[in-house]
CSV table of C-alpha atoms in Angstrom, one decimal:
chain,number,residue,atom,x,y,z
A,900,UNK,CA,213.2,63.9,19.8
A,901,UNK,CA,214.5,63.5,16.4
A,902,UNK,CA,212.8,66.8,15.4
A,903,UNK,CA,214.5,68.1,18.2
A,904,UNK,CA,217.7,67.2,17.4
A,905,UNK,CA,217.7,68.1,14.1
A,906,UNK,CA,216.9,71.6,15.0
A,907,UNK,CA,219.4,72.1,16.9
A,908,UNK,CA,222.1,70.6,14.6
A,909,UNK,CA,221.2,73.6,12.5
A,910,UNK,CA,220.5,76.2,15.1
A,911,UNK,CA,224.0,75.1,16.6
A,912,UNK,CA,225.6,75.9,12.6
A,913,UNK,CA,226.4,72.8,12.1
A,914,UNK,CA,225.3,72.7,8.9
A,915,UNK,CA,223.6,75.5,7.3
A,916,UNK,CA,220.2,75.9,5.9
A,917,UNK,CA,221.2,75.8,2.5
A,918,UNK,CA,222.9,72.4,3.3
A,919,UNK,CA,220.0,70.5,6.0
A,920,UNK,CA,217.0,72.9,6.1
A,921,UNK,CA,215.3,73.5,9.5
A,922,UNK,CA,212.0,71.5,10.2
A,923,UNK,CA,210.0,74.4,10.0
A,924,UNK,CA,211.8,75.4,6.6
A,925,UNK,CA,210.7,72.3,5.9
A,926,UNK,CA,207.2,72.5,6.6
A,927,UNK,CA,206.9,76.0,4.9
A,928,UNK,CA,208.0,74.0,1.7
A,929,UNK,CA,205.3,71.8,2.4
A,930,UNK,CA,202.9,74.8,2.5
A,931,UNK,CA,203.9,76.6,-0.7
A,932,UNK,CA,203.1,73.1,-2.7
A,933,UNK,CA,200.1,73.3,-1.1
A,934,UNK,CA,198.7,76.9,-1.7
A,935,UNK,CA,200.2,76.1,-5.5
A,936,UNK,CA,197.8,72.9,-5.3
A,937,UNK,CA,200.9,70.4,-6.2
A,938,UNK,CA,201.4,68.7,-3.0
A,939,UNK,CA,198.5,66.3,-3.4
A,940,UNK,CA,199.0,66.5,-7.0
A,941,UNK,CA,202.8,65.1,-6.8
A,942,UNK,CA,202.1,62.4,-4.4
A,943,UNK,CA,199.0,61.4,-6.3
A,944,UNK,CA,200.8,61.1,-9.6
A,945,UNK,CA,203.9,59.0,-8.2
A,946,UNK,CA,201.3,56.8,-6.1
A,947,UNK,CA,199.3,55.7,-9.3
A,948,UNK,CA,202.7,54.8,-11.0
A,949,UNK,CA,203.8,53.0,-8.6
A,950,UNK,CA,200.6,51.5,-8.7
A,951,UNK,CA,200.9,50.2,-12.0
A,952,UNK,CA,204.0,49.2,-11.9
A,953,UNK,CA,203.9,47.0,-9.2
A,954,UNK,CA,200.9,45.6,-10.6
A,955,UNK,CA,202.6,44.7,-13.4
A,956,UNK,CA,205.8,43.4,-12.2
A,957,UNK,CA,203.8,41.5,-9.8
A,958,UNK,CA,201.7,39.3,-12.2
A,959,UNK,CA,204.8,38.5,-14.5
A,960,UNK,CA,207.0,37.8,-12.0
A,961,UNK,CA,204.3,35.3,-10.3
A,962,UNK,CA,203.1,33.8,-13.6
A,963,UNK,CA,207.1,33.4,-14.7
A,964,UNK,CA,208.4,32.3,-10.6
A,965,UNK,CA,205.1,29.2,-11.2
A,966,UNK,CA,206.6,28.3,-14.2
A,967,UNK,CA,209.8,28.1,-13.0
A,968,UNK,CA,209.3,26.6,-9.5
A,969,UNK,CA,207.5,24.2,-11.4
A,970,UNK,CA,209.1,22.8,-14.1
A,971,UNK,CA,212.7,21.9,-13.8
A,972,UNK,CA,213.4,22.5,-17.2
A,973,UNK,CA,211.8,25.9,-16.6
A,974,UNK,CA,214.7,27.0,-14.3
A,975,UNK,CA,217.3,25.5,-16.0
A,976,UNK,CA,216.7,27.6,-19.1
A,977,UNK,CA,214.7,30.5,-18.0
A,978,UNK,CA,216.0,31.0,-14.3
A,979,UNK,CA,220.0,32.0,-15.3
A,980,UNK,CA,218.9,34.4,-18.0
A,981,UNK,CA,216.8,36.3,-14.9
A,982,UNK,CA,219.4,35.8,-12.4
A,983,UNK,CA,221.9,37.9,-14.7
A,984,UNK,CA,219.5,40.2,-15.4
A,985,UNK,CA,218.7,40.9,-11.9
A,986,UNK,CA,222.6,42.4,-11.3
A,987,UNK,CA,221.9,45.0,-14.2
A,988,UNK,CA,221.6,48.6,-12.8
A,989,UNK,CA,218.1,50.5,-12.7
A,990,UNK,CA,219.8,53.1,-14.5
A,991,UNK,CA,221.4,51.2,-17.4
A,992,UNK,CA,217.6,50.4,-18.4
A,993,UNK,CA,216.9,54.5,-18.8
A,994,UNK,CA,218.1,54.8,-22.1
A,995,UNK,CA,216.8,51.3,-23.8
A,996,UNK,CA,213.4,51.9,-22.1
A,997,UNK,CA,213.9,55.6,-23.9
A,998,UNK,CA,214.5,54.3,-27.1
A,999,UNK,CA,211.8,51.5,-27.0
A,1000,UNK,CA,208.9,54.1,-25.8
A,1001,UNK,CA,210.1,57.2,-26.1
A,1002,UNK,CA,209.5,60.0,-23.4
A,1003,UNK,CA,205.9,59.3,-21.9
A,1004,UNK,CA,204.5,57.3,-19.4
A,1005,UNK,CA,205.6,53.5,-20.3
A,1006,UNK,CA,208.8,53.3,-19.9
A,1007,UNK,CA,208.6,54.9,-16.3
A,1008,UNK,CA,205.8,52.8,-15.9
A,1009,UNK,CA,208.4,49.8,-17.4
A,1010,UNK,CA,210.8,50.7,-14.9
A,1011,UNK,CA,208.9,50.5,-11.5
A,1012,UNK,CA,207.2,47.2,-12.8
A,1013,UNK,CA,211.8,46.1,-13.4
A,1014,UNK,CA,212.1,47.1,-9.9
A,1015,UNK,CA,208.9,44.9,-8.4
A,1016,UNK,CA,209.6,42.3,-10.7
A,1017,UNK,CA,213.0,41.0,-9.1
A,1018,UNK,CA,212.0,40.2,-5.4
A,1019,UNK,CA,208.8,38.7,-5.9
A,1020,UNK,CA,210.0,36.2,-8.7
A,1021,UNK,CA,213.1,35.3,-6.6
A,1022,UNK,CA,211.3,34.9,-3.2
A,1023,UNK,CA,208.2,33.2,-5.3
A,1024,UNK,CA,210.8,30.6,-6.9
A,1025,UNK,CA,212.7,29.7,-3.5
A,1026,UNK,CA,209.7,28.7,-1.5
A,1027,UNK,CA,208.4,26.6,-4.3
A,1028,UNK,CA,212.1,24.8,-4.0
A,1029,UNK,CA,211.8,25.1,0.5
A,1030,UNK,CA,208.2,23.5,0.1
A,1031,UNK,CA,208.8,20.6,3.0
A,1032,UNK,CA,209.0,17.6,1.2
A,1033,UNK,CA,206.6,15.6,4.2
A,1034,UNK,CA,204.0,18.0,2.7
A,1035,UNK,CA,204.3,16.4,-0.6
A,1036,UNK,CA,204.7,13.1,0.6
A,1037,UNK,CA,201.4,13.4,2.5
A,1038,UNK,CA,199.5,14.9,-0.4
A,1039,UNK,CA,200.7,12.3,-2.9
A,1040,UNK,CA,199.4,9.3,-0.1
A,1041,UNK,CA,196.0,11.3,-0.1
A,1042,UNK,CA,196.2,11.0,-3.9
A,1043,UNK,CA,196.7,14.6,-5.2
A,1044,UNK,CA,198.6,14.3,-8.1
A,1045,UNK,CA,200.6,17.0,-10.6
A,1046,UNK,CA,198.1,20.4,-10.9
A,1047,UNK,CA,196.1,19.1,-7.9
A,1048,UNK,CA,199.3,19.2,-6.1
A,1049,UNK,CA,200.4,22.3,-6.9
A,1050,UNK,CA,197.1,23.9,-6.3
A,1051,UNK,CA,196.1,22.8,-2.8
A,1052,UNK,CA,199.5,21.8,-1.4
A,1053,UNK,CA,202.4,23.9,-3.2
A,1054,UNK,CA,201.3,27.2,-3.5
A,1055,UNK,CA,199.7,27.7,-0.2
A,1056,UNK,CA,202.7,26.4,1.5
A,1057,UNK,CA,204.6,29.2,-0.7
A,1058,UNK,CA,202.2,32.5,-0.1
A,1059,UNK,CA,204.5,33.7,3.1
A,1060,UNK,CA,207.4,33.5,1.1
A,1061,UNK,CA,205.3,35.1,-2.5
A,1062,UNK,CA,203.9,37.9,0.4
A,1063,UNK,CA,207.2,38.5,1.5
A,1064,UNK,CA,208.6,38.9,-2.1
A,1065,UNK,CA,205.1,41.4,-2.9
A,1066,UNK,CA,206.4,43.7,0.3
A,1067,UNK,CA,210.0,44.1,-0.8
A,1068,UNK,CA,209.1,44.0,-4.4
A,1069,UNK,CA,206.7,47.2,-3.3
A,1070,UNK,CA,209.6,49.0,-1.5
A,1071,UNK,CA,212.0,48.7,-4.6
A,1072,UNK,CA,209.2,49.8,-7.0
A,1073,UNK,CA,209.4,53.2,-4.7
A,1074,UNK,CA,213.2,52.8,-5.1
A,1075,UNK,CA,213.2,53.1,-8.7
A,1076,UNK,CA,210.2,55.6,-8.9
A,1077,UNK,CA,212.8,58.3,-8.7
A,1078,UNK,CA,215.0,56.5,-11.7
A,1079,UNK,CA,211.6,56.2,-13.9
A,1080,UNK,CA,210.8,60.1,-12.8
A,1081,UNK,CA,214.3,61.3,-14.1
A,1082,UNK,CA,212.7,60.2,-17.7
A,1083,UNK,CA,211.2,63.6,-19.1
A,1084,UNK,CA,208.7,63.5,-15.4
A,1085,UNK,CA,207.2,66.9,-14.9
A,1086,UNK,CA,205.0,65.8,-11.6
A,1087,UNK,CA,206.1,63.3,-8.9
A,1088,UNK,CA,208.3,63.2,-6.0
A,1089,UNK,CA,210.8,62.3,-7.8
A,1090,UNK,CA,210.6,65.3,-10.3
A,1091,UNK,CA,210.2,66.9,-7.0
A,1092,UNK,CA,213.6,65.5,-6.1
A,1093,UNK,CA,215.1,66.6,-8.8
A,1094,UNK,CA,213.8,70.2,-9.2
A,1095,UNK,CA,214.5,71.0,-5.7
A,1096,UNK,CA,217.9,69.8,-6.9
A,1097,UNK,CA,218.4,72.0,-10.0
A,1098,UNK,CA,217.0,75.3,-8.1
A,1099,UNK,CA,219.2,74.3,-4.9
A,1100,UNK,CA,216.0,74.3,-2.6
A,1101,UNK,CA,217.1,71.9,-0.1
A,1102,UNK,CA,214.4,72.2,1.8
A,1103,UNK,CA,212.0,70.7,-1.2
A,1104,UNK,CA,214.8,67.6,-1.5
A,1105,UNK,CA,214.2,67.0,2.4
A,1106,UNK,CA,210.7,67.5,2.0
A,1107,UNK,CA,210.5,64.8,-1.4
A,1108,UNK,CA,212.3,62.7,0.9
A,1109,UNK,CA,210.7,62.8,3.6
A,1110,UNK,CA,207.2,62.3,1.7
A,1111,UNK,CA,208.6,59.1,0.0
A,1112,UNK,CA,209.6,57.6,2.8
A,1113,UNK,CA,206.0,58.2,4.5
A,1114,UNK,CA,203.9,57.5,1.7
A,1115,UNK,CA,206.3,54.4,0.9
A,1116,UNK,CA,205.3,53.0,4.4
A,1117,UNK,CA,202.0,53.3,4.0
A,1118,UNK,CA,201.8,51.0,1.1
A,1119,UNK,CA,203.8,48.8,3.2
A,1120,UNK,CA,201.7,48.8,6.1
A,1121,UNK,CA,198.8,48.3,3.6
A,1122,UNK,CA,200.2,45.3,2.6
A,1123,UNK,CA,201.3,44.1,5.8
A,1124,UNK,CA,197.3,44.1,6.2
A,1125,UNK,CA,196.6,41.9,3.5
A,1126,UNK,CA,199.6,39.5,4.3
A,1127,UNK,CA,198.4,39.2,8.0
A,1128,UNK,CA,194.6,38.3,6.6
A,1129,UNK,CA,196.2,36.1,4.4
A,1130,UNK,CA,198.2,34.3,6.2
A,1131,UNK,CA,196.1,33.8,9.9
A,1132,UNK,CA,196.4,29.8,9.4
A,1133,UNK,CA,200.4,30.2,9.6
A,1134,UNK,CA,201.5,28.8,12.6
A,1135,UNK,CA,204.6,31.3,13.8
A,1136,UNK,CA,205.8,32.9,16.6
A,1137,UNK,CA,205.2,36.5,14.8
């Protein structure tokens, strides 16, 4: 239906092609990258940096939200620097990251790792704080004391709200993929982005927009996977 309607909109001249391509322009795009073996090529290369970067931002921001959950003197001194931090721009980073590493890989890599980093910490370090305190109460009467506690008792209660941090900390790595791409990127979707930009193909910016959003879902639904294994005990109504 929305294919449908979409056509139309453009058929109808309510926008031209050069400003909302037709599906089928669309798809011929899609065909061109291919017989030029880049389609594969561009998703692959945005996938694996996404890849790292997540992985990255993912094991600081868990190692950093333990410590801080953890120790209250933790989040009185590291949590505020984070929490201002956090409002900082992805684009105001583009030019320290430049001048730190230069032009190459890192500091795109740097970037999508910023982007994972905040959710994940942030979700990690409020349900350490929501952690029922009956829980705790129970645990301590059973005898589990300070790392014993926070091992078998803490951080399992935690892992719904640390999965739901790793899924939107995944979707903003995607988000700033195309800010980490506009750093001297010559494959990618967001190079893709930009180049159908430049040459005023707006059927390639449809197409690199379209691709994002479908290859950004499948990591999702990936993880979604791994969060439902994970969490079968949990009893919810989802």
């Amino acid at each position: 239906a929305l294919l449908g309607i979409w056509q139309l909109v453009v058929e109808m001249g309510i926008y031209s092609r050069g400003q909302l391509p037709a599906p089928i322009d669309v798809w011929r795009a899609g065909v061109q990258l291919w017989d030029a073996d880049l389609f594969w090529l561009n998703i692959r290369v945005s996938f694996e940096r996404v890849l790292r970067g997540f992985g990255y931002g993912a094991f600081i921001a868990i190692v950093l939200g333990l410590i801080v959950g953890l120790w209250s003197i933790a989040r009185k001194i590291i949590d505020p620097a984070l929490q201002a931090a956090r409002t900082i721009p992805s684009l105001a980073w583009v030019p320290l990251f430049i001048l730190w590493m230069g032009i190459g890989e890192q500091p795109k890599i740097m970037l999508i790792a910023l982007g994972a980093f905040f959710p994940i910490y942030t979700n990690l370090v409020s349900g350490i704080e929501h952690v029922d305190r009956k829980l705790i109460e129970a645990a301590k009467a059973y005898g589990y004391k300070r790392h014993s506690l926070a091992w078998h008792v803490i951080l399992p209660a935690t892992l719904p709200s640390l999965m739901t941090g790793m899924r939107l900390g995944l979707a903003q790595a995607w988000l700033f993929l195309v800010a980490a791409e506009l750093i001297g990127a010559s494959r990618g979707l967001g190079f893709l982005l930009m180049d159908g930009q430049n040459s005023g193909r707006a059927d390639v910016i449809v197409l690199s927009i379209i691709l994002l959003a479908v290859v950004g879902k499948l990591c999702d639904f990936g993880l979604a996977l791994v969060q439902g294994r994970l969490l079968r005990w949990a009893d919810t109504a989802g």
